[in-house]
PDB file of C-alpha atoms in Angstrom:
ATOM      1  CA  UNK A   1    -108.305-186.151-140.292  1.00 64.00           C
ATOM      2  CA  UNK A   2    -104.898-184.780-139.526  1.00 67.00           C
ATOM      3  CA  UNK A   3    -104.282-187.315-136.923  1.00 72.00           C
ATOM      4  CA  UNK A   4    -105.212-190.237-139.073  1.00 67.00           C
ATOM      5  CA  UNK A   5    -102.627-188.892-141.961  1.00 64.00           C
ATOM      6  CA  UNK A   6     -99.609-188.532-139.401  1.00 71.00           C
ATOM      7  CA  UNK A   7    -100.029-191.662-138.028  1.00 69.00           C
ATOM      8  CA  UNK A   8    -100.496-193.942-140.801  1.00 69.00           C
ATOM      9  CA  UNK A   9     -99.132-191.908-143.782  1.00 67.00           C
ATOM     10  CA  UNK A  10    -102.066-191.277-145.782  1.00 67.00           C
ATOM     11  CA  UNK A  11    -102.892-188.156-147.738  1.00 70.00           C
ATOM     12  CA  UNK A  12    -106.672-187.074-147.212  1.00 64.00           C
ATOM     13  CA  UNK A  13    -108.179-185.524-150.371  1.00 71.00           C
ATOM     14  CA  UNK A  14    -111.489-184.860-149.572  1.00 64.00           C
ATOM     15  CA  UNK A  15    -113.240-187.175-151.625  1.00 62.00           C
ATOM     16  CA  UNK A  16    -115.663-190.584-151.406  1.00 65.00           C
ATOM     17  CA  UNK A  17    -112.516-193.132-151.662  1.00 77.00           C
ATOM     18  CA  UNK A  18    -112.815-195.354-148.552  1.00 80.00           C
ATOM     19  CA  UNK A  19    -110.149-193.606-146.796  1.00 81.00           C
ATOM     20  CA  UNK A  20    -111.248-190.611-147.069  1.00 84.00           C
ATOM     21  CA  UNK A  21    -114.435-191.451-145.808  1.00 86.00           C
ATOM     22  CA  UNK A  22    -112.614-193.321-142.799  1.00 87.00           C
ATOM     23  CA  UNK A  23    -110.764-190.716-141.877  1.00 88.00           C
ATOM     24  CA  UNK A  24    -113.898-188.217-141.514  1.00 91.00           C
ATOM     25  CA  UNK A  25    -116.110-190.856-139.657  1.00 92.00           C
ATOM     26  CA  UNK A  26    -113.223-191.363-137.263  1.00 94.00           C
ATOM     27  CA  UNK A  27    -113.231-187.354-137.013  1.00 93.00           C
ATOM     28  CA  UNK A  28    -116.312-186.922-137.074  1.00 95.00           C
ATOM     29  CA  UNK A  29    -117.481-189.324-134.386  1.00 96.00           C
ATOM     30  CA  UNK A  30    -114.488-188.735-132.031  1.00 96.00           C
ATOM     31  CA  UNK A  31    -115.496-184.962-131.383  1.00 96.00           C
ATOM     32  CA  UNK A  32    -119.125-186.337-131.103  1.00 97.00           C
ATOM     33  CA  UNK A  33    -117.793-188.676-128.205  1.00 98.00           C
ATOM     34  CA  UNK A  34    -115.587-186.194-126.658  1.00 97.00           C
ATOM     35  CA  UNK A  35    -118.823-183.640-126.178  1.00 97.00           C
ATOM     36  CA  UNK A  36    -121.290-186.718-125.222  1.00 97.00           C
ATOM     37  CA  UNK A  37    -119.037-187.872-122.085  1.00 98.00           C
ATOM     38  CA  UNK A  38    -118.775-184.105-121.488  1.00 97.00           C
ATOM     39  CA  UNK A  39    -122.000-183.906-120.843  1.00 96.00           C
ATOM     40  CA  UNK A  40    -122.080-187.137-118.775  1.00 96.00           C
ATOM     41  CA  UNK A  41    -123.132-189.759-121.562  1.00 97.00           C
ATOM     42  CA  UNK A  42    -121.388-192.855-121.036  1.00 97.00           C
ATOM     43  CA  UNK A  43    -121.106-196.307-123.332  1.00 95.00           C
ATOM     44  CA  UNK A  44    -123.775-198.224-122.488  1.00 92.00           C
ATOM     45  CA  UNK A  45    -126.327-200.720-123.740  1.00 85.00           C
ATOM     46  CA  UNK A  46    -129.707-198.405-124.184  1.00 90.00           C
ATOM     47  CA  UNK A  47    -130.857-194.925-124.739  1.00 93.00           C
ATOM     48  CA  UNK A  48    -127.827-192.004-125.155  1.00 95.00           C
ATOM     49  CA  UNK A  49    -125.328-194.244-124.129  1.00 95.00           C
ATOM     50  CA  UNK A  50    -126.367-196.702-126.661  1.00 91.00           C
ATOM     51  CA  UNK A  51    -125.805-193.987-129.580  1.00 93.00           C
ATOM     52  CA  UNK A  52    -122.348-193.074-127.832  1.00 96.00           C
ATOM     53  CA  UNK A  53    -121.450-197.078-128.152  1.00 93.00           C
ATOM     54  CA  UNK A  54    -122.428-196.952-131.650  1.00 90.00           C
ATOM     55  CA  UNK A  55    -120.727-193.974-132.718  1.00 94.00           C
ATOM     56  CA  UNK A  56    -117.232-194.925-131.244  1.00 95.00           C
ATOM     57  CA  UNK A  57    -117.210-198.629-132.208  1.00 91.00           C
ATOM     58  CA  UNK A  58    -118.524-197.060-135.796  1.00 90.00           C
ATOM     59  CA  UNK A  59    -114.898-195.247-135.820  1.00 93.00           C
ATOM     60  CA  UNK A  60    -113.034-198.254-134.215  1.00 93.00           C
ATOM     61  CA  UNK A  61    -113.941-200.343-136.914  1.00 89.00           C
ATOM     62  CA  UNK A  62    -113.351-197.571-139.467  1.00 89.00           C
ATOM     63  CA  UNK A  63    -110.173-196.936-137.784  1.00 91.00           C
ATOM     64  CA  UNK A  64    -109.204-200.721-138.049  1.00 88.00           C
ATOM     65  CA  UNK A  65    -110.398-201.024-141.796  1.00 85.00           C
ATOM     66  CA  UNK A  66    -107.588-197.834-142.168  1.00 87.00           C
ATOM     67  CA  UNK A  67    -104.821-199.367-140.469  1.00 88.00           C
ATOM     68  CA  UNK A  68    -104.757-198.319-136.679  1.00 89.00           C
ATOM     69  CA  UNK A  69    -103.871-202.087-135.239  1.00 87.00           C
ATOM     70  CA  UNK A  70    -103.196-200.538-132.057  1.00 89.00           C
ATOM     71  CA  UNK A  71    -105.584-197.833-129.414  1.00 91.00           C
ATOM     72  CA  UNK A  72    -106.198-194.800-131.584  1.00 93.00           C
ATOM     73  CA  UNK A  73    -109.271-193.715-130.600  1.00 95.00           C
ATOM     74  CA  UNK A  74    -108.879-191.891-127.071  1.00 95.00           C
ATOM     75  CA  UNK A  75    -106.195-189.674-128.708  1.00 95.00           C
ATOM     76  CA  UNK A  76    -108.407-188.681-131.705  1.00 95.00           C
ATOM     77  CA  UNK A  77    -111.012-187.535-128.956  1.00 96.00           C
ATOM     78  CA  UNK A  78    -108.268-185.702-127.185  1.00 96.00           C
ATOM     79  CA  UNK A  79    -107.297-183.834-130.335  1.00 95.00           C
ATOM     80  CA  UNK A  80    -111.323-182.895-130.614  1.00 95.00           C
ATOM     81  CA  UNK A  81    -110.709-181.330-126.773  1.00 97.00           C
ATOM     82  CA  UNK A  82    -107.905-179.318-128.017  1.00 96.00           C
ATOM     83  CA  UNK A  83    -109.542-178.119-130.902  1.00 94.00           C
ATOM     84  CA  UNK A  84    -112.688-177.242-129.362  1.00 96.00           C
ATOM     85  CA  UNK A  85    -111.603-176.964-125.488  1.00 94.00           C
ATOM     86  CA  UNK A  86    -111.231-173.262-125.207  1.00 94.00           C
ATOM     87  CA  UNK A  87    -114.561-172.522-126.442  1.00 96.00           C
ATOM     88  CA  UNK A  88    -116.419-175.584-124.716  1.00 96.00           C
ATOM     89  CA  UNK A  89    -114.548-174.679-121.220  1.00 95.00           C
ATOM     90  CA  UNK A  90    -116.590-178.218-120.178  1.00 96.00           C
ATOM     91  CA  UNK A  91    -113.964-180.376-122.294  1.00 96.00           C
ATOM     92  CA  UNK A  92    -110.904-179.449-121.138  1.00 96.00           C
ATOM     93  CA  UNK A  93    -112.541-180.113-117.484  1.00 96.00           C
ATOM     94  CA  UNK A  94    -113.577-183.699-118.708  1.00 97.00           C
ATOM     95  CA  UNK A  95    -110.840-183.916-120.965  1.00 97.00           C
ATOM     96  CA  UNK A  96    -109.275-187.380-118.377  1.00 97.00           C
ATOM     97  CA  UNK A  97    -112.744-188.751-118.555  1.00 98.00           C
ATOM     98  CA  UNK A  98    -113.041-188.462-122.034  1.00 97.00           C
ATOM     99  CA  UNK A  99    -109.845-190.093-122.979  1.00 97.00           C
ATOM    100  CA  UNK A 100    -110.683-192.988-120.489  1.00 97.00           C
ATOM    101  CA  UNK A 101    -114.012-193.900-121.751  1.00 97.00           C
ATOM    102  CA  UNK A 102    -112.737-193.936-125.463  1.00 97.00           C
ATOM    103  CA  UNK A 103    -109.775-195.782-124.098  1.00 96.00           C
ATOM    104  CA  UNK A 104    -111.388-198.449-122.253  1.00 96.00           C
ATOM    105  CA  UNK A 105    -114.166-198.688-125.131  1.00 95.00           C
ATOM    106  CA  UNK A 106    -111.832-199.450-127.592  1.00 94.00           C
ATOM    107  CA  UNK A 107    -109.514-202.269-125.481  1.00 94.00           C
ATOM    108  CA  UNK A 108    -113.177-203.587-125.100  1.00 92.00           C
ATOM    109  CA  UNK A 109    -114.616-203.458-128.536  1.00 91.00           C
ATOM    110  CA  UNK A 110    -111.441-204.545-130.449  1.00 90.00           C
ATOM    111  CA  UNK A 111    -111.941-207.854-128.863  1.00 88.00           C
ATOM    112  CA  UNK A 112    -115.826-207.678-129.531  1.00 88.00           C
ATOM    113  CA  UNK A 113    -114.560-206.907-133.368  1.00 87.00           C
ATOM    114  CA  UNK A 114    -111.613-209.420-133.977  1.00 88.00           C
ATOM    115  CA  UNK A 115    -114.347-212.468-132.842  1.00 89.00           C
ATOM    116  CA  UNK A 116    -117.164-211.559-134.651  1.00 91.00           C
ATOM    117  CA  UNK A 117    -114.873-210.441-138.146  1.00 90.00           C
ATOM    118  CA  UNK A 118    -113.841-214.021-137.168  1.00 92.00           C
ATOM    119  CA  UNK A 119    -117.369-215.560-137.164  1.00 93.00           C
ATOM    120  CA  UNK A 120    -118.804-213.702-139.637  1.00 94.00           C
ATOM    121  CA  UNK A 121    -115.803-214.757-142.549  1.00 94.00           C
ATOM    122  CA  UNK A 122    -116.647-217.895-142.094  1.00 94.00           C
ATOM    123  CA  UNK A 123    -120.652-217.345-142.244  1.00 93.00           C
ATOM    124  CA  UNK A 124    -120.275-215.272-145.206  1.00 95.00           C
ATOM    125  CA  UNK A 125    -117.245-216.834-147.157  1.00 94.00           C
ATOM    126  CA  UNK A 126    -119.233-218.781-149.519  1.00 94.00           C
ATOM    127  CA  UNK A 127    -122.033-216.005-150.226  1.00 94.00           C
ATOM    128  CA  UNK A 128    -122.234-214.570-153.395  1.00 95.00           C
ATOM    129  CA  UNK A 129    -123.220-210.598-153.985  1.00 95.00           C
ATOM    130  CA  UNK A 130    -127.236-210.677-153.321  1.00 95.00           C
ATOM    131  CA  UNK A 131    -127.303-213.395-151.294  1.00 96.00           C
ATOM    132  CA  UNK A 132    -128.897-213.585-147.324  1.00 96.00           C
ATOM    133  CA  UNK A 133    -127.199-214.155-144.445  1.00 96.00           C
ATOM    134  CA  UNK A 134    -129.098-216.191-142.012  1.00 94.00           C
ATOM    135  CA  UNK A 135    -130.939-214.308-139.677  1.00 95.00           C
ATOM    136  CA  UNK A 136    -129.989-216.927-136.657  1.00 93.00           C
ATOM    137  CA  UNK A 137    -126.259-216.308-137.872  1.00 94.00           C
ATOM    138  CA  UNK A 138    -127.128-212.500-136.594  1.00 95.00           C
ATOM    139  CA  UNK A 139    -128.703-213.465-133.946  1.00 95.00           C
ATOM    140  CA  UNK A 140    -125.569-215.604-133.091  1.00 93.00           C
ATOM    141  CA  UNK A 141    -122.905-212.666-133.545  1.00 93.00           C
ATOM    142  CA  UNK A 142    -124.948-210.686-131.062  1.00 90.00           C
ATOM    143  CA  UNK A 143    -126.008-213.200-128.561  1.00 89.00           C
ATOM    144  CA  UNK A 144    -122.688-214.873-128.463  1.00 89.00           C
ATOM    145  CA  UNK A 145    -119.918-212.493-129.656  1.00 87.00           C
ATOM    146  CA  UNK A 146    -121.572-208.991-128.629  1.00 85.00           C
ATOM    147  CA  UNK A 147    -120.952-208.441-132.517  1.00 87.00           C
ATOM    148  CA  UNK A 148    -123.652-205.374-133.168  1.00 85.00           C
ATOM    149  CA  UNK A 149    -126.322-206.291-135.381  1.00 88.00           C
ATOM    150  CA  UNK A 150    -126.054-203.012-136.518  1.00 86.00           C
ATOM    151  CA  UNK A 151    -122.811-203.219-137.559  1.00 87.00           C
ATOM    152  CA  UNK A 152    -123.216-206.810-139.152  1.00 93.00           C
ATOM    153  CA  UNK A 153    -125.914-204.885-141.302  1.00 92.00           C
ATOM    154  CA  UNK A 154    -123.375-202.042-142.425  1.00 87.00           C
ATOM    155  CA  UNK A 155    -120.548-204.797-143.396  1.00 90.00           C
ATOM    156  CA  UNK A 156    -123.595-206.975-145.221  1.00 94.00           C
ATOM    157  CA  UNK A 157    -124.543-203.554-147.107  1.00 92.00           C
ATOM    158  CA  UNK A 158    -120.574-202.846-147.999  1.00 88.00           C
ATOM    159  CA  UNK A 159    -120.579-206.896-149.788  1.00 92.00           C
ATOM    160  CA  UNK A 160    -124.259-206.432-151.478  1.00 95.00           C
ATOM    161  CA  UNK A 161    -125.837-209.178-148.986  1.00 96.00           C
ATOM    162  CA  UNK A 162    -128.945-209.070-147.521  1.00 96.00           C
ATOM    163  CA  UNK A 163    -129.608-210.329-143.636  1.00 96.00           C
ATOM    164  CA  UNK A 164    -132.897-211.948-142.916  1.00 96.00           C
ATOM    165  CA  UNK A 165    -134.422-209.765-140.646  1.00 96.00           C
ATOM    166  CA  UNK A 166    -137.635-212.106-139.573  1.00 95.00           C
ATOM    167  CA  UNK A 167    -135.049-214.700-139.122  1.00 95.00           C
ATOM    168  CA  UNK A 168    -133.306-212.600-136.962  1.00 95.00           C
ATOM    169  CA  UNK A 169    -136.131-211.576-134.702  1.00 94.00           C
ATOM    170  CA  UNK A 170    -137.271-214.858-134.271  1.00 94.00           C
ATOM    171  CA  UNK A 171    -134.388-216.089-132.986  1.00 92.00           C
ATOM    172  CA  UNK A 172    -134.298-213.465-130.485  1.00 88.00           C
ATOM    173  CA  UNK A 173    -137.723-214.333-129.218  1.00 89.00           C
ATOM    174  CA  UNK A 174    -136.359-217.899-128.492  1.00 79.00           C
ATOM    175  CA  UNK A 175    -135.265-217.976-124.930  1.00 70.00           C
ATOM    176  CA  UNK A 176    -131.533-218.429-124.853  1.00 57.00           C
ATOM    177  CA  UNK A 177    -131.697-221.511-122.512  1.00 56.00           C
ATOM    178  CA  UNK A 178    -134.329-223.128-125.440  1.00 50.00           C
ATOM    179  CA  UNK A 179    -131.898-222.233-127.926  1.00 50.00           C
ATOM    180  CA  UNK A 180    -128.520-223.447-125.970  1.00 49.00           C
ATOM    181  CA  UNK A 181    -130.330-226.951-125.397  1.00 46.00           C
ATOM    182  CA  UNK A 182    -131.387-228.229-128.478  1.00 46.00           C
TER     183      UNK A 182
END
């Protein structure tokens, strides 16, 4: 929380607003990250590394929504290492690999997030509160833009839409060749 006030000027105050909320996700989920490549978890695409992607572009995004434009992220998790690194002798010893992975996962999934935000304006722009977003249009943000469903779901929630789930699994069950072709 402390880093997210120096760098951007805001004044945490321990309550629901938005930023507060940022600020603790980005906290939260950095010294989560920094003891998960510690003990040799690394961003990937299933299992434990799946839950480390999630929690670190959960805090990118948070961290964008509060006004880091630029790599934030890897020096968060460093912070965690000195807070924690005397008692957890096993982050100061990982404390390069640590800042690397949250490095490179950011410079990865800032691309991955100014697409999709891209893509899924335009979907949504005309959708009132309570409306459903298409589940192919989910489908699409995944399949095309690496855009997390998940995370599609959480910014749908945060505008009162719904997503249409069936809609969304059937278009993953269409072969992607089938569905490039027609």
């Amino acid at each position: 929380v402390a880093f997210s006030e120096e760098k951007l000027g805001k004044k945490y105050t321990s309550s629901d607003a938005i930023d507060d909320v940022a600020m603790r996700v980005i906290a939260d989920h950095a010294r989560a990250t920094a003891f998960l490549v510690a003990d040799g978890v690394l961003p990937e695409n299933v299992g434990r590394g799946y839950v480390l992607r999630s929690i670190m572009r959960r805090a990118i995004r948070f961290g964008d929504q509060l006004g880091f434009k630029d790599a934030f992220f890897h020096e968060v998790a460093a912070r965690a290492v000195d807070m924690f690194g005397a008692h957890y002798t096993e982050l100061e010893r990982a404390r390069s690999l640590i800042e690397k992975v949250a490095a490179s996962e950011e410079e990865a999934f800032r691309r991955t997030l100014r697409n999709g935000l891209e893509v899924y304006a335009l979907a949504t722009k005309n959708l009132a509160k309570g409306a459903t977003i298409a589940g192919s249009v989910v489908f699409d943000l995944k399949a095309t833009h690496g855009f997390p469903h998940d995370l599609t779901a959480q910014m749908a929630r945060e505008r009162g839409l719904e997503i249409d789930w069936d809609g969304f699994k059937k278009a993953e069950e269409v072969p992607l060749e089938a569905s490039t072709t027609e």
